[in-house]
């Protein structure tokens, strides 16, 4: 099968959408399929290279920040690339400039086109500091803009049943299926050989207290200000918060930690390379995900695959991963007191940490990347089958003899 991917952030390894697309594209290539990815160029000019079996074609782009790239002058590149590669199916990852161009050309050429939704308006409005008083109106307009693209597709996926329900509530009119983003369990696994002391010293983390780790974008909707505020409500020095990642909110969080007098108990690790991330996860005692806008959370899945207890906001799709009291604890989103209570509860029962970690590992098993790739191939084939049936019906109608007259 020849599969063409399109999205705003293929080259970004600190972005969930990009991580998903890279892993799926490379997994399909390893399985023997021909795969190409279209993405905006980091350098602004078109380039082509082969990365881990995937042909990556970038197109001219103007970067506007926050993963938004204008590709208004790339139509010729996109049209030529699609004509040359001749995909059996096209898979877009968003509804922005490049994907709109890809959709238009796919429709002109009669190529089946599908999409995966990673979008929630809150991921944008919170970082753009849109006042809460008008967020409802803004979110409605954002959904309308997204559905303008997705309702033209043949079918769509999204990572969880929660995310499917969100789309159906927004009046999506095409078939929607939940398929996990998946996790590479050959890379993320409980590693008994990891020397926790060595890893912690490398990341400037204390050896003598529990480490609660967050990994992901450091942006407003991730709820990290509530994590810092919760840490300030607990006895100083009882644990260490480690925040790995980069984003627009990092400086504000550092300032907040200083103002609350807990700067020495919150470590900002910056971006952690993919090679080091499993080591870091294995050296932590628990993983914290305070975001209230997750359609799945690849970072949480990776921590679960490393057999870590999870403290997560009881919001959106996170309760699909975390069962309260079994593999961790859920807390009220955007509520520092509730988060502090979950941390206090977790710290009070170290005898259950291994049991909760094992429960996380078991809950992560069905999300193996091999399963995700298999399910996507089956989905592509079903969409292609439906597409052929639709074309056949159209052809039959066009050539059917007129009756009467």
mmCIF file of N, CA and C in Angstrom, residues 10-94:
data_model
loop_
_atom_site.group_PDB
_atom_site.id
_atom_site.type_symbol
_atom_site.label_atom_id
_atom_site.label_comp_id
_atom_site.label_asym_id
_atom_site.label_seq_id
_atom_site.Cartn_x
_atom_site.Cartn_y
_atom_site.Cartn_z
ATOM 1 N N UNK A 10 5.413 17.281 11.397
ATOM 2 C CA UNK A 10 6.057 15.966 11.311
ATOM 3 C C UNK A 10 7.435 15.952 11.972
ATOM 4 N N UNK A 11 8.172 17.027 11.846
ATOM 5 C CA UNK A 11 9.550 17.064 12.326
ATOM 6 C C UNK A 11 9.649 17.324 13.822
ATOM 7 N N UNK A 12 8.538 17.638 14.500
ATOM 8 C CA UNK A 12 8.583 18.008 15.915
ATOM 9 C C UNK A 12 8.446 16.772 16.792
ATOM 10 N N UNK A 13 9.488 16.445 17.559
ATOM 11 C CA UNK A 13 9.418 15.282 18.441
ATOM 12 C C UNK A 13 8.920 15.640 19.835
ATOM 13 N N UNK A 14 8.576 16.923 20.057
ATOM 14 C CA UNK A 14 8.040 17.329 21.346
ATOM 15 C C UNK A 14 6.561 17.650 21.240
ATOM 16 N N UNK A 15 5.934 17.119 20.213
ATOM 17 C CA UNK A 15 4.534 17.395 19.933
ATOM 18 C C UNK A 15 3.826 16.071 19.694
ATOM 19 N N UNK A 16 2.724 15.816 20.425
ATOM 20 C CA UNK A 16 2.064 14.520 20.353
ATOM 21 C C UNK A 16 1.607 14.136 18.958
ATOM 22 N N UNK A 17 1.061 15.097 18.222
ATOM 23 C CA UNK A 17 0.602 14.821 16.863
ATOM 24 C C UNK A 17 1.753 14.362 15.986
ATOM 25 N N UNK A 18 2.887 15.046 16.088
ATOM 26 C CA UNK A 18 4.048 14.693 15.278
ATOM 27 C C UNK A 18 4.611 13.335 15.680
ATOM 28 N N UNK A 19 4.672 13.078 16.987
ATOM 29 C CA UNK A 19 5.180 11.793 17.471
ATOM 30 C C UNK A 19 4.331 10.657 16.930
ATOM 31 N N UNK A 20 3.007 10.830 16.980
ATOM 32 C CA UNK A 20 2.102 9.803 16.457
ATOM 33 C C UNK A 20 2.341 9.568 14.969
ATOM 34 N N UNK A 21 2.397 10.655 14.183
ATOM 35 C CA UNK A 21 2.539 10.503 12.741
ATOM 36 C C UNK A 21 3.876 9.856 12.384
ATOM 37 N N UNK A 22 4.949 10.265 13.060
ATOM 38 C CA UNK A 22 6.265 9.670 12.800
ATOM 39 C C UNK A 22 6.244 8.178 13.092
ATOM 40 N N UNK A 23 5.708 7.803 14.240
ATOM 41 C CA UNK A 23 5.723 6.385 14.629
ATOM 42 C C UNK A 23 4.845 5.536 13.715
ATOM 43 N N UNK A 24 3.682 6.058 13.330
ATOM 44 C CA UNK A 24 2.818 5.295 12.432
ATOM 45 C C UNK A 24 3.447 5.186 11.051
ATOM 46 N N UNK A 25 3.978 6.283 10.530
ATOM 47 C CA UNK A 25 4.602 6.268 9.204
ATOM 48 C C UNK A 25 5.792 5.314 9.169
ATOM 49 N N UNK A 26 6.651 5.390 10.172
ATOM 50 C CA UNK A 26 7.827 4.527 10.195
ATOM 51 C C UNK A 26 7.429 3.067 10.422
ATOM 52 N N UNK A 27 6.384 2.846 11.216
ATOM 53 C CA UNK A 27 5.907 1.481 11.427
ATOM 54 C C UNK A 27 5.359 0.872 10.161
ATOM 55 N N UNK A 28 4.619 1.649 9.381
ATOM 56 C CA UNK A 28 4.104 1.158 8.102
ATOM 57 C C UNK A 28 5.247 0.866 7.131
ATOM 58 N N UNK A 29 6.266 1.733 7.150
ATOM 59 C CA UNK A 29 7.425 1.503 6.277
ATOM 60 C C UNK A 29 8.147 0.222 6.658
ATOM 61 N N UNK A 30 8.309 -0.024 7.962
ATOM 62 C CA UNK A 30 8.951 -1.269 8.407
ATOM 63 C C UNK A 30 8.143 -2.491 7.996
ATOM 64 N N UNK A 31 6.834 -2.319 7.912
ATOM 65 C CA UNK A 31 5.958 -3.433 7.523
ATOM 66 C C UNK A 31 5.940 -3.663 6.022
ATOM 67 N N UNK A 32 6.720 -2.876 5.274
ATOM 68 C CA UNK A 32 6.864 -3.113 3.839
ATOM 69 C C UNK A 32 6.019 -2.225 2.954
ATOM 70 N N UNK A 33 5.357 -1.223 3.529
ATOM 71 C CA UNK A 33 4.533 -0.327 2.726
ATOM 72 C C UNK A 33 5.343 0.893 2.292
ATOM 73 N N UNK A 34 4.902 1.524 1.211
ATOM 74 C CA UNK A 34 5.580 2.731 0.717
ATOM 75 C C UNK A 34 4.917 3.950 1.355
ATOM 76 N N UNK A 35 5.719 4.759 2.020
ATOM 77 C CA UNK A 35 5.165 5.842 2.838
ATOM 78 C C UNK A 35 5.873 7.153 2.529
ATOM 79 N N UNK A 36 5.064 8.202 2.394
ATOM 80 C CA UNK A 36 5.606 9.556 2.231
ATOM 81 C C UNK A 36 4.896 10.476 3.209
ATOM 82 N N UNK A 37 5.626 11.463 3.719
ATOM 83 C CA UNK A 37 5.037 12.464 4.610
ATOM 84 C C UNK A 37 5.266 13.850 4.028
ATOM 85 N N UNK A 38 4.199 14.640 3.967
ATOM 86 C CA UNK A 38 4.268 16.040 3.564
ATOM 87 C C UNK A 38 4.189 16.908 4.806
ATOM 88 N N UNK A 39 5.080 17.894 4.905
ATOM 89 C CA UNK A 39 5.086 18.765 6.074
ATOM 90 C C UNK A 39 5.690 20.112 5.709
ATOM 91 N N UNK A 40 5.373 21.162 6.469
ATOM 92 C CA UNK A 40 6.027 22.453 6.255
ATOM 93 C C UNK A 40 7.524 22.348 6.525
ATOM 94 N N UNK A 41 8.306 23.094 5.790
ATOM 95 C CA UNK A 41 9.754 23.071 5.955
ATOM 96 C C UNK A 41 10.181 23.906 7.153
ATOM 97 N N UNK A 42 11.078 23.356 7.959
ATOM 98 C CA UNK A 42 11.632 24.124 9.078
ATOM 99 C C UNK A 42 12.472 25.279 8.564
ATOM 100 N N UNK A 43 13.057 25.100 7.393
ATOM 101 C CA UNK A 43 13.950 26.125 6.840
ATOM 102 C C UNK A 43 13.235 27.070 5.886
ATOM 103 N N UNK A 44 11.949 26.826 5.673
ATOM 104 C CA UNK A 44 11.186 27.691 4.788
ATOM 105 C C UNK A 44 11.216 27.293 3.332
ATOM 106 N N UNK A 45 12.165 26.425 2.945
ATOM 107 C CA UNK A 45 12.288 26.012 1.546
ATOM 108 C C UNK A 45 12.018 24.517 1.423
ATOM 109 N N UNK A 46 11.590 24.097 0.244
ATOM 110 C CA UNK A 46 11.253 22.694 0.015
ATOM 111 C C UNK A 46 12.507 21.824 0.040
ATOM 112 N N UNK A 47 12.369 20.657 0.681
ATOM 113 C CA UNK A 47 13.457 19.682 0.737
ATOM 114 C C UNK A 47 12.866 18.281 0.728
ATOM 115 N N UNK A 48 13.693 17.302 0.351
ATOM 116 C CA UNK A 48 13.260 15.906 0.403
ATOM 117 C C UNK A 48 14.382 15.062 0.977
ATOM 118 N N UNK A 49 14.015 14.151 1.890
ATOM 119 C CA UNK A 49 14.991 13.219 2.446
ATOM 120 C C UNK A 49 14.297 11.939 2.852
ATOM 121 N N UNK A 50 15.082 10.883 2.997
ATOM 122 C CA UNK A 50 14.569 9.598 3.441
ATOM 123 C C UNK A 50 14.925 9.420 4.905
ATOM 124 N N UNK A 51 13.905 9.315 5.773
ATOM 125 C CA UNK A 51 14.121 9.182 7.210
ATOM 126 C C UNK A 51 13.480 7.887 7.700
ATOM 127 N N UNK A 52 14.319 6.930 8.084
ATOM 128 C CA UNK A 52 13.825 5.657 8.631
ATOM 129 C C UNK A 52 12.770 5.017 7.739
ATOM 130 N N UNK A 53 13.040 5.031 6.439
ATOM 131 C CA UNK A 53 12.162 4.366 5.486
ATOM 132 C C UNK A 53 11.031 5.223 4.963
ATOM 133 N N UNK A 54 10.862 6.443 5.496
ATOM 134 C CA UNK A 54 9.787 7.335 5.077
ATOM 135 C C UNK A 54 10.356 8.460 4.215
ATOM 136 N N UNK A 55 9.760 8.674 3.048
ATOM 137 C CA UNK A 55 10.142 9.820 2.213
ATOM 138 C C UNK A 55 9.478 11.054 2.806
ATOM 139 N N UNK A 56 10.274 11.997 3.261
ATOM 140 C CA UNK A 56 9.744 13.216 3.866
ATOM 141 C C UNK A 56 9.943 14.366 2.889
ATOM 142 N N UNK A 57 8.831 14.887 2.378
ATOM 143 C CA UNK A 57 8.869 16.023 1.463
ATOM 144 C C UNK A 57 8.358 17.251 2.204
ATOM 145 N N UNK A 58 9.221 18.238 2.387
ATOM 146 C CA UNK A 58 8.773 19.480 3.006
ATOM 147 C C UNK A 58 8.459 20.504 1.926
ATOM 148 N N UNK A 59 7.576 21.426 2.272
ATOM 149 C CA UNK A 59 7.146 22.452 1.319
ATOM 150 C C UNK A 59 7.444 23.825 1.910
ATOM 151 N N UNK A 60 7.563 24.852 1.071
ATOM 152 C CA UNK A 60 7.849 26.199 1.576
ATOM 153 C C UNK A 60 6.820 26.625 2.621
ATOM 154 N N UNK A 61 7.303 27.268 3.685
ATOM 155 C CA UNK A 61 6.401 27.617 4.784
ATOM 156 C C UNK A 61 6.860 28.875 5.499
ATOM 157 N N UNK A 62 5.895 29.565 6.066
ATOM 158 C CA UNK A 62 6.142 30.712 6.930
ATOM 159 C C UNK A 62 5.688 30.318 8.330
ATOM 160 N N UNK A 63 6.587 30.340 9.315
ATOM 161 C CA UNK A 63 6.273 29.896 10.667
ATOM 162 C C UNK A 63 5.654 31.031 11.470
ATOM 163 N N UNK A 64 4.478 30.761 12.057
ATOM 164 C CA UNK A 64 3.785 31.757 12.872
ATOM 165 C C UNK A 64 3.863 31.456 14.355
ATOM 166 N N UNK A 65 4.516 30.359 14.719
ATOM 167 C CA UNK A 65 4.622 29.979 16.119
ATOM 168 C C UNK A 65 3.505 29.037 16.531
ATOM 169 N N UNK A 66 3.672 28.386 17.710
ATOM 170 C CA UNK A 66 2.718 27.435 18.281
ATOM 171 C C UNK A 66 2.281 26.391 17.244
ATOM 172 N N UNK A 67 3.255 25.814 16.548
ATOM 173 C CA UNK A 67 3.022 24.734 15.597
ATOM 174 C C UNK A 67 2.153 25.137 14.409
ATOM 175 N N UNK A 68 2.050 26.428 14.135
ATOM 176 C CA UNK A 68 1.234 26.886 13.012
ATOM 177 C C UNK A 68 2.147 27.393 11.912
ATOM 178 N N UNK A 69 1.995 26.802 10.712
ATOM 179 C CA UNK A 69 2.847 27.150 9.579
ATOM 180 C C UNK A 69 1.974 27.464 8.372
ATOM 181 N N UNK A 70 2.190 28.613 7.780
ATOM 182 C CA UNK A 70 1.436 29.004 6.592
ATOM 183 C C UNK A 70 2.142 28.460 5.364
ATOM 184 N N UNK A 71 1.404 27.701 4.561
ATOM 185 C CA UNK A 71 1.980 27.090 3.349
ATOM 186 C C UNK A 71 1.188 27.547 2.124
ATOM 187 N N UNK A 72 0.860 28.828 2.092
ATOM 188 C CA UNK A 72 -0.022 29.362 1.057
ATOM 189 C C UNK A 72 0.561 29.259 -0.343
ATOM 190 N N UNK A 73 1.881 29.129 -0.448
ATOM 191 C CA UNK A 73 2.504 29.103 -1.770
ATOM 192 C C UNK A 73 3.034 27.711 -2.126
ATOM 193 N N UNK A 74 2.434 26.685 -1.531
ATOM 194 C CA UNK A 74 2.939 25.328 -1.724
ATOM 195 C C UNK A 74 2.070 24.473 -2.634
ATOM 196 N N UNK A 75 1.018 25.041 -3.218
ATOM 197 C CA UNK A 75 0.080 24.234 -3.999
ATOM 198 C C UNK A 75 0.767 23.443 -5.103
ATOM 199 N N UNK A 76 1.691 24.093 -5.810
ATOM 200 C CA UNK A 76 2.399 23.409 -6.896
ATOM 201 C C UNK A 76 3.212 22.233 -6.380
ATOM 202 N N UNK A 77 3.899 22.448 -5.244
ATOM 203 C CA UNK A 77 4.686 21.362 -4.650
ATOM 204 C C UNK A 77 3.788 20.193 -4.263
ATOM 205 N N UNK A 78 2.657 20.517 -3.637
ATOM 206 C CA UNK A 78 1.748 19.459 -3.185
ATOM 207 C C UNK A 78 1.179 18.694 -4.372
ATOM 208 N N UNK A 79 0.733 19.416 -5.384
ATOM 209 C CA UNK A 79 0.144 18.765 -6.561
ATOM 210 C C UNK A 79 1.161 17.863 -7.247
ATOM 211 N N UNK A 80 2.381 18.348 -7.439
ATOM 212 C CA UNK A 80 3.418 17.549 -8.092
ATOM 213 C C UNK A 80 3.787 16.332 -7.253
ATOM 214 N N UNK A 81 3.861 16.512 -5.937
ATOM 215 C CA UNK A 81 4.238 15.409 -5.054
ATOM 216 C C UNK A 81 3.184 14.307 -5.081
ATOM 217 N N UNK A 82 1.919 14.682 -5.000
ATOM 218 C CA UNK A 82 0.846 13.688 -5.029
ATOM 219 C C UNK A 82 0.812 12.978 -6.367
ATOM 220 N N UNK A 83 1.012 13.725 -7.467
ATOM 221 C CA UNK A 83 1.025 13.104 -8.791
ATOM 222 C C UNK A 83 2.188 12.118 -8.925
ATOM 223 N N UNK A 84 3.334 12.479 -8.385
ATOM 224 C CA UNK A 84 4.519 11.613 -8.481
ATOM 225 C C UNK A 84 4.386 10.373 -7.604
ATOM 226 N N UNK A 85 3.935 10.559 -6.359
ATOM 227 C CA UNK A 85 3.885 9.435 -5.427
ATOM 228 C C UNK A 85 2.696 8.521 -5.695
ATOM 229 N N UNK A 86 1.600 9.080 -6.218
ATOM 230 C CA UNK A 86 0.389 8.312 -6.561
ATOM 231 C C UNK A 86 -0.073 7.431 -5.395
ATOM 232 N N UNK A 87 -0.442 8.044 -4.268
ATOM 233 C CA UNK A 87 -0.834 7.243 -3.100
ATOM 234 C C UNK A 87 -2.147 6.507 -3.310
ATOM 235 N N UNK A 88 -2.274 5.365 -2.629
ATOM 236 C CA UNK A 88 -3.551 4.663 -2.600
ATOM 237 C C UNK A 88 -4.524 5.361 -1.666
ATOM 238 N N UNK A 89 -3.966 5.953 -0.612
ATOM 239 C CA UNK A 89 -4.785 6.642 0.375
ATOM 240 C C UNK A 89 -3.958 7.763 0.995
ATOM 241 N N UNK A 90 -4.629 8.842 1.397
ATOM 242 C CA UNK A 90 -3.971 9.984 2.033
ATOM 243 C C UNK A 90 -4.528 10.117 3.447
ATOM 244 N N UNK A 91 -3.628 10.406 4.393
ATOM 245 C CA UNK A 91 -4.000 10.473 5.810
ATOM 246 C C UNK A 91 -3.522 11.805 6.379
ATOM 247 N N UNK A 92 -4.448 12.742 6.619
ATOM 248 C CA UNK A 92 -4.084 14.046 7.182
ATOM 249 C C UNK A 92 -4.201 14.000 8.704
ATOM 250 N N UNK A 93 -3.453 14.910 9.381
ATOM 251 C CA UNK A 93 -3.387 14.910 10.835
ATOM 252 C C UNK A 93 -3.970 16.169 11.472
ATOM 253 N N UNK A 94 -4.474 17.080 10.657
ATOM 254 C CA UNK A 94 -5.038 18.316 11.185
ATOM 255 C C UNK A 94 -5.873 18.971 10.102
#
